JSON list of C-alpha atoms in Angstrom, two decimals:
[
{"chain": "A", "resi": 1, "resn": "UNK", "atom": "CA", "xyz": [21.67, -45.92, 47.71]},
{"chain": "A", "resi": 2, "resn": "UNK", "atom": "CA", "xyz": [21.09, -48.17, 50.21]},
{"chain": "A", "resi": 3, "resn": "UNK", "atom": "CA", "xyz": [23.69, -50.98, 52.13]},
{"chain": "A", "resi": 4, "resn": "UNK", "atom": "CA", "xyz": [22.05, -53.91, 50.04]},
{"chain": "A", "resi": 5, "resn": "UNK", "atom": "CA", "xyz": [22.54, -52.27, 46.60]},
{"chain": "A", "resi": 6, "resn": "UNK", "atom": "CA", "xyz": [25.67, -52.86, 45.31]},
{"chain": "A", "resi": 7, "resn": "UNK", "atom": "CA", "xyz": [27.88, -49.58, 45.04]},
{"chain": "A", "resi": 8, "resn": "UNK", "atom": "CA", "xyz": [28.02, -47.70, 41.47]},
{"chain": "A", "resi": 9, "resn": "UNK", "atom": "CA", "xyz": [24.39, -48.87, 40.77]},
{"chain": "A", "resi": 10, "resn": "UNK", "atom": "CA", "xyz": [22.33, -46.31, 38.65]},
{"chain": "A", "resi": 11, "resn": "UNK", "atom": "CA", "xyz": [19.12, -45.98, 37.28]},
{"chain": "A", "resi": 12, "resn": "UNK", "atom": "CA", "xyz": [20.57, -45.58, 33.88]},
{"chain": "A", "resi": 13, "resn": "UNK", "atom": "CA", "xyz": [21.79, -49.25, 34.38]},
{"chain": "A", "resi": 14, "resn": "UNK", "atom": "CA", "xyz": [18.35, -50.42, 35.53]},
{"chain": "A", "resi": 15, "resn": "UNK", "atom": "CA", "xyz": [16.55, -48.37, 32.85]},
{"chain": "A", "resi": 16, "resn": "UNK", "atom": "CA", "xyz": [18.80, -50.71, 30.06]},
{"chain": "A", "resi": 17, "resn": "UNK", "atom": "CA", "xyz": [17.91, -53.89, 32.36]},
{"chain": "A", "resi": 18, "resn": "UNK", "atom": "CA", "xyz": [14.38, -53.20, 31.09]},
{"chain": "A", "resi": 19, "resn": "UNK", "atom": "CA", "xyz": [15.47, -52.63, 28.00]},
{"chain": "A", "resi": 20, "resn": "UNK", "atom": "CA", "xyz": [17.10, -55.78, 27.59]},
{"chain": "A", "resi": 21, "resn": "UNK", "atom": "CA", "xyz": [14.02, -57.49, 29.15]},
{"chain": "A", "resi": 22, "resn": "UNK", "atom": "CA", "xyz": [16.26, -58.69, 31.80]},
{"chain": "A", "resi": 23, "resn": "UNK", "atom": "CA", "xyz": [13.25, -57.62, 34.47]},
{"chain": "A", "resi": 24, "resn": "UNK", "atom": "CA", "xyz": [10.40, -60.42, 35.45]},
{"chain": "A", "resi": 25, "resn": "UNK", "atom": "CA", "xyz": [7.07, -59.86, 37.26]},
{"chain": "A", "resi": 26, "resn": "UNK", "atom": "CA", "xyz": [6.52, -63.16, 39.69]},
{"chain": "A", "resi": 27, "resn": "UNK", "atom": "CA", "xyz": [3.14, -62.90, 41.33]},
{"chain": "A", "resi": 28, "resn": "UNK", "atom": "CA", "xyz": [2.57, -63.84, 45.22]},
{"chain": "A", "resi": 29, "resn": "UNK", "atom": "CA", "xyz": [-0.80, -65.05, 46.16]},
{"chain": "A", "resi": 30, "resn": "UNK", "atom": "CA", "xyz": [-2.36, -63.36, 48.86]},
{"chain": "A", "resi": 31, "resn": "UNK", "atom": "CA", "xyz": [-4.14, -66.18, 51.70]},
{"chain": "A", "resi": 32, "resn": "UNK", "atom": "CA", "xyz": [-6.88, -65.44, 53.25]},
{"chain": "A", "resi": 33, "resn": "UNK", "atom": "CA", "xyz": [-5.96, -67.38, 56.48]},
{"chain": "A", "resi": 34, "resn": "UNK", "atom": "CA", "xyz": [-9.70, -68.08, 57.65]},
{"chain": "A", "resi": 35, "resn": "UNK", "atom": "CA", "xyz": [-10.69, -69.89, 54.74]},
{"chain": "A", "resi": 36, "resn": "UNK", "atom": "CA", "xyz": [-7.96, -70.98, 52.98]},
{"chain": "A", "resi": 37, "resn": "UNK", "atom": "CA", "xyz": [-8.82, -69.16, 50.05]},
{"chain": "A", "resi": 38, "resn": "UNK", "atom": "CA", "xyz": [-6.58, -66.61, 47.65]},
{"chain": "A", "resi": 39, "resn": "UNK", "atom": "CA", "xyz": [-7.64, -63.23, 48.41]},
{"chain": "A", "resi": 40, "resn": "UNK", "atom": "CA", "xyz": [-5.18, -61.31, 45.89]},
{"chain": "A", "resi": 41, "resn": "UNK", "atom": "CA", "xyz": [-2.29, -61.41, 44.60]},
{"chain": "A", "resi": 42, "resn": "UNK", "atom": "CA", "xyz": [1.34, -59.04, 45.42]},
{"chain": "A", "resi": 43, "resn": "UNK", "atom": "CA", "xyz": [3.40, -58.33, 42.09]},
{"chain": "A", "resi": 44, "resn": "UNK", "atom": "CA", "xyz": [7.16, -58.26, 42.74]},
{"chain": "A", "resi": 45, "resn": "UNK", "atom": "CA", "xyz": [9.74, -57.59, 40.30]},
{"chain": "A", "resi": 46, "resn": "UNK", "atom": "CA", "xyz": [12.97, -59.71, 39.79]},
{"chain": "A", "resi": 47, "resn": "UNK", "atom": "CA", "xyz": [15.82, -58.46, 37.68]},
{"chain": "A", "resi": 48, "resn": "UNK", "atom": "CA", "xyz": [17.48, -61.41, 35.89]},
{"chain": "A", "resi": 49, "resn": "UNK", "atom": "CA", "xyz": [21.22, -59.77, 36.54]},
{"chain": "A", "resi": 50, "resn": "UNK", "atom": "CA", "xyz": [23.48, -61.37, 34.18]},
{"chain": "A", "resi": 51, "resn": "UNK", "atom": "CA", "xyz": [26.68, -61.32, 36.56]},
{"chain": "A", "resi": 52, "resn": "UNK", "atom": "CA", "xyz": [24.62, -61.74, 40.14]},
{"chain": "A", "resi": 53, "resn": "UNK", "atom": "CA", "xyz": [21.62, -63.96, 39.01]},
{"chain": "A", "resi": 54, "resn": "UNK", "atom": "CA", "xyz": [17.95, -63.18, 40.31]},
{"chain": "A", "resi": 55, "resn": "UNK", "atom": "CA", "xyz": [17.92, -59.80, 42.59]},
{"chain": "A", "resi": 56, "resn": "UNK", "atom": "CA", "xyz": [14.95, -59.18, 44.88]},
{"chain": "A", "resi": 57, "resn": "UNK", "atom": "CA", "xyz": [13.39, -55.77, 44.74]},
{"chain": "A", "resi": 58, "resn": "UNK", "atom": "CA", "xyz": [15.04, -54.34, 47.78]},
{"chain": "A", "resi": 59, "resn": "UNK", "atom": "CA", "xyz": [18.20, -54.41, 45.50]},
{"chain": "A", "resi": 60, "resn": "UNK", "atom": "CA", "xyz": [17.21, -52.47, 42.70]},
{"chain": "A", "resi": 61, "resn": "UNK", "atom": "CA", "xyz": [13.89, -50.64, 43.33]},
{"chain": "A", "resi": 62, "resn": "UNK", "atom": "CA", "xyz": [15.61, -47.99, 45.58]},
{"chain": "A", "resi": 63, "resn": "UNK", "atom": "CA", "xyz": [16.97, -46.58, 41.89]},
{"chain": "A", "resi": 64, "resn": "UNK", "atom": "CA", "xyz": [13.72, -46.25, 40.41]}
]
């Protein structure tokens, strides 16, 4: 567990998150700074937490 996940957190918990469909993909484009142009794309998962709203990855992901 890390200091940024809240404390009785378990993957059991995020496992019914995604079985609830409470977990979103949001896709980051990835800028190629010379030209301006999109050179990928980052996925990053959001959990829609229905007491604590959106939670970034860093919150979560440690429990997968």
């Amino acid at each position: 567990m890390t200091s940024s996940q809240p404390a009785g957190w378990t993957a059991a918990e995020l496992a019914q998150a995604a079985a609830r469909g409470q977990l979103d993909l949001h896709y980051q484009p990835l800028v190629d700074l010379r030209d301006h142009r999109i050179a990928g794309a980052e996925a990053l998962m959001r959990w829609r937490h229905p007491r604590l709203g959106l939670l970034p990855p860093g919150q979560f992901l440690p429990l997968a």
